[in-house]
XYZ file of C-alpha atoms in Angstrom:
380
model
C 20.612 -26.975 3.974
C 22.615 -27.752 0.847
C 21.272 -28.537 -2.823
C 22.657 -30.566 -5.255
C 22.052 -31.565 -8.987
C 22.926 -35.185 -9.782
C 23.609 -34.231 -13.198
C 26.064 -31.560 -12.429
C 27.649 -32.489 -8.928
C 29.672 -35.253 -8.430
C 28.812 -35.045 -4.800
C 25.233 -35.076 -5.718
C 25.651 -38.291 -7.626
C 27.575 -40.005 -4.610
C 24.895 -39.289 -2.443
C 22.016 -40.589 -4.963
C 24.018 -44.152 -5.417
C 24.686 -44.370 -2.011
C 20.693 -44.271 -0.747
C 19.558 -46.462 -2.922
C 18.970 -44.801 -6.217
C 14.856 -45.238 -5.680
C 13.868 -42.291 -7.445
C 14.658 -37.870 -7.199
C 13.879 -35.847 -5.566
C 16.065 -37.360 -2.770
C 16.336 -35.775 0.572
C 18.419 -36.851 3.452
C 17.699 -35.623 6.881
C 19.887 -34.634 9.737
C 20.067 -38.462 10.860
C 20.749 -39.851 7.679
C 17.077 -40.851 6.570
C 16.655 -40.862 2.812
C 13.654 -39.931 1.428
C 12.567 -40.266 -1.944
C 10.194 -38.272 -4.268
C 8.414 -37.099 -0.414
C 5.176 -36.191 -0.567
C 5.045 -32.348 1.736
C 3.342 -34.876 4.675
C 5.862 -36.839 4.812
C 8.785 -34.930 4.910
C 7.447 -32.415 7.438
C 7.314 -35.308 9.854
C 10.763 -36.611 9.092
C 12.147 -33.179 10.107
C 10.413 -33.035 12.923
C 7.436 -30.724 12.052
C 4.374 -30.651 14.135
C 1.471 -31.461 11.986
C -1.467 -32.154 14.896
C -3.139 -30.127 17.698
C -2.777 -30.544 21.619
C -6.522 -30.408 22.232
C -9.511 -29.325 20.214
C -10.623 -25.860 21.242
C -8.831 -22.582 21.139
C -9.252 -19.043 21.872
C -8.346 -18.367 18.387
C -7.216 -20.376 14.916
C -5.881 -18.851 12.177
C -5.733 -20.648 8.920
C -2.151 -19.678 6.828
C 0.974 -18.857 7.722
C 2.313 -16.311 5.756
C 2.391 -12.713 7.026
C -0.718 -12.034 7.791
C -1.577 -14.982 9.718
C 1.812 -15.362 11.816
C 1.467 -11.679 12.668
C -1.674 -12.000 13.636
C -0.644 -15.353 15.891
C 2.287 -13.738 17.454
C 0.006 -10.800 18.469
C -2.999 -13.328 19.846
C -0.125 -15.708 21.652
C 1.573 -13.047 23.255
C -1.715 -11.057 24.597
C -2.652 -14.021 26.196
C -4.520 -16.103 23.692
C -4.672 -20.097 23.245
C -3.591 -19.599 20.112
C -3.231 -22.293 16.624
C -1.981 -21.658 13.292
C -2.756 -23.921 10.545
C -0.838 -23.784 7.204
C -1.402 -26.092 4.108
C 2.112 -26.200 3.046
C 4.674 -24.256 4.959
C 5.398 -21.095 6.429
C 5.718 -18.207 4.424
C 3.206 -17.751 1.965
C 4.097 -16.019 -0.986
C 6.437 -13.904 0.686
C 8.693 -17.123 2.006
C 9.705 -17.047 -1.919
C 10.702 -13.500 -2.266
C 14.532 -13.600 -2.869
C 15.029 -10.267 -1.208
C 12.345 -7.383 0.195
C 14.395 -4.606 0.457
C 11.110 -2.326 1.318
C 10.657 -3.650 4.985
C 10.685 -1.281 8.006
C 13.655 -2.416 9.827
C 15.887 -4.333 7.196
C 17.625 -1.213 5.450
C 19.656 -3.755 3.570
C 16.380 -6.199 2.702
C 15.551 -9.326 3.916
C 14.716 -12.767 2.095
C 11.476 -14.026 2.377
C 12.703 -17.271 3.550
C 14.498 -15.650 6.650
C 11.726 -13.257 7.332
C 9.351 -16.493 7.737
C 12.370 -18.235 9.716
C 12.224 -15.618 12.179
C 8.510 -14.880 12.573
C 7.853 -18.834 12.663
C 10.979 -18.913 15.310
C 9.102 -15.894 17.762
C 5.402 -17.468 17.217
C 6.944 -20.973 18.788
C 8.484 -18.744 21.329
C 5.111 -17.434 22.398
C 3.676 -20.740 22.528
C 1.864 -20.911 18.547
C 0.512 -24.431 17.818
C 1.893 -23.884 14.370
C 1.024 -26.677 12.330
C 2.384 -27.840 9.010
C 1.170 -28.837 7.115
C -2.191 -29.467 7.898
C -4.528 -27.703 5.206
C -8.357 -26.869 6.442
C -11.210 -28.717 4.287
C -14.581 -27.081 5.903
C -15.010 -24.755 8.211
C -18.759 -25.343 10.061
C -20.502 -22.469 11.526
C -23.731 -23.596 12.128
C -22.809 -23.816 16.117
C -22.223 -20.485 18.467
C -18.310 -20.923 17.529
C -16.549 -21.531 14.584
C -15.537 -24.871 13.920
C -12.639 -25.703 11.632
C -12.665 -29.200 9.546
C -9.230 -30.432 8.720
C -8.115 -32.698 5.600
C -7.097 -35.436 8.395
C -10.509 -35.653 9.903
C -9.294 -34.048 12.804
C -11.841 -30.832 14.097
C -10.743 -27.870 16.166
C -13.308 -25.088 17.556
C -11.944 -22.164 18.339
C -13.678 -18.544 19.998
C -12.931 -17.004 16.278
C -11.207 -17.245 13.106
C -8.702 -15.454 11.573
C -8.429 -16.685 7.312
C -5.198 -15.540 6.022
C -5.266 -18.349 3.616
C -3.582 -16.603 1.105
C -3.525 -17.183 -2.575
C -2.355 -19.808 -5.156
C -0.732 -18.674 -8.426
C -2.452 -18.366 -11.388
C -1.254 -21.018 -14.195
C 0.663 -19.678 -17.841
C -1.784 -22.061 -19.149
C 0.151 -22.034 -23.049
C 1.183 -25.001 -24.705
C 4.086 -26.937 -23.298
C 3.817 -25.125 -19.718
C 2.073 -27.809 -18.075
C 4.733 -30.590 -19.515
C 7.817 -28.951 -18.084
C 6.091 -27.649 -15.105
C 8.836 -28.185 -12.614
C 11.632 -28.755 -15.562
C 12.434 -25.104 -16.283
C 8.754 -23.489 -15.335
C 8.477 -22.895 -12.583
C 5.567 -20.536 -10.359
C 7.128 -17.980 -7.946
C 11.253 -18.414 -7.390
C 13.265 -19.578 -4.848
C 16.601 -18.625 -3.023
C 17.727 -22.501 -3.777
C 17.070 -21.683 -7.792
C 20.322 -19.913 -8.236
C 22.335 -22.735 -8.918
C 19.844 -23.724 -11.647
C 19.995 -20.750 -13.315
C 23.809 -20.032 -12.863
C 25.202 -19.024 -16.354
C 22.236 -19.612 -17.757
C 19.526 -17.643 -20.138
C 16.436 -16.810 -18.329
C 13.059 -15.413 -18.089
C 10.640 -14.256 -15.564
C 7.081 -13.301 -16.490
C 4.909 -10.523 -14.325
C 5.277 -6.928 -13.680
C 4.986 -6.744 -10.126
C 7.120 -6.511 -6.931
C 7.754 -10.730 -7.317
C 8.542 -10.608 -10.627
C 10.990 -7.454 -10.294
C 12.808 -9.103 -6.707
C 13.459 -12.401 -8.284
C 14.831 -10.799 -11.606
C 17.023 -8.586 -9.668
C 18.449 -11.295 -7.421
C 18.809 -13.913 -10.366
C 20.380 -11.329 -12.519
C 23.623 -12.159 -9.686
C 24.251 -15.613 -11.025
C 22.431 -15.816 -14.430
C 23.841 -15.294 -17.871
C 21.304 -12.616 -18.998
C 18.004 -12.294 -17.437
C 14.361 -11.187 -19.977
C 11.575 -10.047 -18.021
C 7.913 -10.078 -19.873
C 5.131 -7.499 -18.847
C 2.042 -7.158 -20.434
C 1.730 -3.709 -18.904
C 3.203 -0.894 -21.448
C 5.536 0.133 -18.965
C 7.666 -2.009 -15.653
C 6.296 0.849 -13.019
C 2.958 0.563 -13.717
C 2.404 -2.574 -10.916
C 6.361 -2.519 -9.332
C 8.368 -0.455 -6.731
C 10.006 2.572 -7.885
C 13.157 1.229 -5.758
C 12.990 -2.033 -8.203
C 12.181 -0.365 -11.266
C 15.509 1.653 -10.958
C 17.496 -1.404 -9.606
C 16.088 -3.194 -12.788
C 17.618 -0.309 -15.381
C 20.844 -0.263 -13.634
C 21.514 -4.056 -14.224
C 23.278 -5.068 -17.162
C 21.960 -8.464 -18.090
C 18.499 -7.376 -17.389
C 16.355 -6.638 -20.579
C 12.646 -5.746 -20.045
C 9.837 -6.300 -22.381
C 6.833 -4.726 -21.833
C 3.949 -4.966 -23.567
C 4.251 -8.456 -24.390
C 3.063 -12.241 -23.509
C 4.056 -15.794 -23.590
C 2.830 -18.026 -26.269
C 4.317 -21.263 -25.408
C 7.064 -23.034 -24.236
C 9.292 -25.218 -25.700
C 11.692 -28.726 -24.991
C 11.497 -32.191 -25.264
C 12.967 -33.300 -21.041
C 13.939 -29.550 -19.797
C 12.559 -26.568 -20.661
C 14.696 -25.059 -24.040
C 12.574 -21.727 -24.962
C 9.656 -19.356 -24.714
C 7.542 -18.268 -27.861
C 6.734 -14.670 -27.150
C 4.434 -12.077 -28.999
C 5.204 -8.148 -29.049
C 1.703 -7.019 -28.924
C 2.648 -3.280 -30.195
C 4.216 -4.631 -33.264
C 2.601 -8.154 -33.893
C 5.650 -9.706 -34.335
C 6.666 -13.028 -32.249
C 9.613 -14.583 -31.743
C 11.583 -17.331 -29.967
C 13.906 -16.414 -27.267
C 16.348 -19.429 -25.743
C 15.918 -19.895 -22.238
C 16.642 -22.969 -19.769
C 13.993 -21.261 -16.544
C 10.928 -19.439 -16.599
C 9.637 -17.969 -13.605
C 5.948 -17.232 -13.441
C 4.533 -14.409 -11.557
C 1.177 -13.561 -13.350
C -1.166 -12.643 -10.434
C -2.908 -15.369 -8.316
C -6.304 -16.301 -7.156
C -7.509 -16.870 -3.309
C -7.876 -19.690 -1.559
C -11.475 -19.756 -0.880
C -13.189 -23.059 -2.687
C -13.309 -24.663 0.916
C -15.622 -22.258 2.395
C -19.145 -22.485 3.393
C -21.048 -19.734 1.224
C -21.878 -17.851 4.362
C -18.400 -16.427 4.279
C -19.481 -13.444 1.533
C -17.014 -12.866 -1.421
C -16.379 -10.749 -4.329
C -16.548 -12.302 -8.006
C -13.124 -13.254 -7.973
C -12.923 -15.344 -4.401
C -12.067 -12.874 -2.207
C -13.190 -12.351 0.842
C -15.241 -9.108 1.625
C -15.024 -7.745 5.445
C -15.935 -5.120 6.935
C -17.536 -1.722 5.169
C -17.396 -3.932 1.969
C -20.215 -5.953 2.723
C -22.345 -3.163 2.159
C -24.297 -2.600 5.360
C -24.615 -6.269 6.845
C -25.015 -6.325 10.617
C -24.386 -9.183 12.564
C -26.851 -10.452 15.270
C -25.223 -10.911 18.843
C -26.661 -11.644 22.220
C -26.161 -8.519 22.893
C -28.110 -7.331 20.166
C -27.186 -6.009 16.741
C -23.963 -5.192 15.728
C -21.730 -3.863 12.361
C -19.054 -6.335 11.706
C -15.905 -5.006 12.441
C -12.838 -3.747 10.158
C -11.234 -7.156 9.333
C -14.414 -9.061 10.633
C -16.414 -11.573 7.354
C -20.229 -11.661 6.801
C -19.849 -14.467 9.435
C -19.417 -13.310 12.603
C -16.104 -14.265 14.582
C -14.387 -14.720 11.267
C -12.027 -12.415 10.242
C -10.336 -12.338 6.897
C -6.547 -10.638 6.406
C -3.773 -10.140 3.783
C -3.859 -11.413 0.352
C -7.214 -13.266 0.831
C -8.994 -10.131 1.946
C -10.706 -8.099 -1.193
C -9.123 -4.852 -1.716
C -6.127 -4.808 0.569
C -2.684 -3.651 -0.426
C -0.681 -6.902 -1.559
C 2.549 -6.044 0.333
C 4.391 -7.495 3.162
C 3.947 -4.730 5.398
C 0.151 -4.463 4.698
C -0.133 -7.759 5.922
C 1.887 -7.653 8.949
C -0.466 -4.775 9.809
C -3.715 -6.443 8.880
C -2.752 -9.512 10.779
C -1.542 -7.738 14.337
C -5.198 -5.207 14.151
C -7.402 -8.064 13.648
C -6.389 -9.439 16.969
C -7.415 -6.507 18.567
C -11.153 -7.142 17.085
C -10.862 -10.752 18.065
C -10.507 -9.426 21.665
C -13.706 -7.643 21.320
C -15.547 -10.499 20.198
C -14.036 -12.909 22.588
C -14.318 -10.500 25.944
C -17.074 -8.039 24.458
């Protein structure tokens, strides 16, 4: 895959005047297709990307593709499962945007998110994953003995359980001028294909976690001087040790902790961030042609039925966290198991999940042990 900026590349121009000049973003495929401004639909298909299910009922569907859920459909697939994953946008989740997870078992010199995704999407096909994408889940019905999932195409699939690993969405900066230049300098989470944007440039990335500190570390290679805000009064309160100490020892990285963002500024592209030191009251203006936003996120959860029980912020409670709930069986009572929802057969991993450990490797671990449960409910 190669980027270019029409503004800066002279190849980049060629290619716009050549297709037609019908509007950016353009993409051309492998054969030459150019597509403008794509919706995600529409240029899944174009490369090829399967977006609909062979058949209606599975052993088990899992709903997000990001960690969790592709661990926990290469574990179903290979043990034998008919197994589908559905994902609303594509493969990764949040992780897909890390630019580097150095704290992986396995990868002693890291790994991006993007390739990590790559390869996990590459070994479910290989176990025979209906991975489909995108295809986002509007409903899912339980009112029959199995789950039913409701997709945004009209399209049903009923499966003998559920596995959510839906994920979360970024919460917005919500200041003035962020929603304006959304996508023209602010951005939410990073990307590998961002460093070009930002070479030589001013920037700033916002959060105090392991997102914030991996994207500042890898931009820091290509960008003029990098500012990262925290709100927190010090950078290892929510982040790695290992990035914390990467962070000091790179020159163009300045952190400013106990601060926040009070708007953004530029009339096409973004051209500044208004920021206020909360220790000494003072704000000021700092130049800056990105912002990267990493300032927590909230679940995906609006599209389920309010059987599936949840905590006051949206996520989903399983297990001992629902307090003592049993679930009726024909084979009479029963507590729900570890990763198993107040709706039986429905299981709830990663990010999603209420209290779990919002790391990679948490996930990967949530995702392969809730398969073993789903065996239990499917064979009893």
């Amino acid at each position: 895959m190669q980027w270019f900026d029409v503004d800066a590349s002279r190849e980049g121009r060629q290619l716009f005047e050549a297709a037609g000049q019908d509007g950016l973003p353009l993409v051309i495929t492998p054969d030459g297709t150019a597509l403008h401004a794509p919706d995600v639909a529409a240029l899944a298909s174009a490369l090829g990307h399967k977006t609909h299910a062979d058949g209606e009922v599975f052993d088990l569907a899992i709903i997000g593709a990001g960690p969790a859920g592709l661990a926990a459909a290469v574990y179903g697939a290979s043990e034998g499962l008919r197994t589908v994953c559905l994902e609303a946008m594509v493969p990764g989740g949040q992780a897909g945007q890390s630019s580097r997870i150095e704290n992986y078992l396995g990868f002693p010199t890291g790994i991006s998110g993007a390739d990590l995704a790559r390869r996990a999407v590459t070994q479910a096909r290989r176990f025979q994953v209906q991975l489909l994408a995108p295809s986002p889940a509007a409903g899912l019905d339980l009112s029959g003995p199995y789950p039913r999932l409701e997709l945004a195409d009209g399209a049903a699939i009923s499966a003998g359980a559920v596995i959510l690993a839906c994920g979360v969405a970024y919460n917005s900066l919500g200041v003035p001028g962020s929603s304006e230049l959304e996508g023209r300098g602010v951005f939410y989470g990073a990307s590998l294909g961002e460093r070009d944007t930002v070479r030589g440039e001013d920037i700033v990335i916002v959060g105090g976690a392991n997102s914030a500190g991996q994207a500042a570390v890898y931009f820091s290679e290509y960008a003029r001087s990098v500012t990262i805000l925290c709100r927190a009064s010090e950078l290892g309160a929510k982040m790695s040790a290992y990035l914390v100490e990467q962070i000091a020892g790179c020159a163009n990285i300045t952190v400013r902790c106990g601060t926040s963002v009070l708007s953004v500024e530029g009339s096409e592209r973004l051209e500044g961030v208004v920021i206020h030191d909360a220790a000494t009251g003072v704000s000021e203006r700092l130049p800056a042609s990105a912002l990267f936003v990493f300032i927590g996120a909230l679940p995906r959860t609006d599209w389920l039925p309010p059987q599936i029980a949840r905590d006051g912020r949206g996520f989903i409670l399983t297990g001992p966290a629902l307090g003592g709930r049993r679930h009726r069986t024909a084979d009479g009572d029963r507590d729900p198991f570890l990763y198993e929802t107040s709706a039986a057969r429905v299981f709830a991993v990663g990010d999603v999940r209420a209290s779990s450990v919002k790391r990679v490797a948490s996930a990967v671990g949530e995702g392969s042990v809730a398969v073993q449960f789903v065996h239990q409910v499917l064979h009893g």
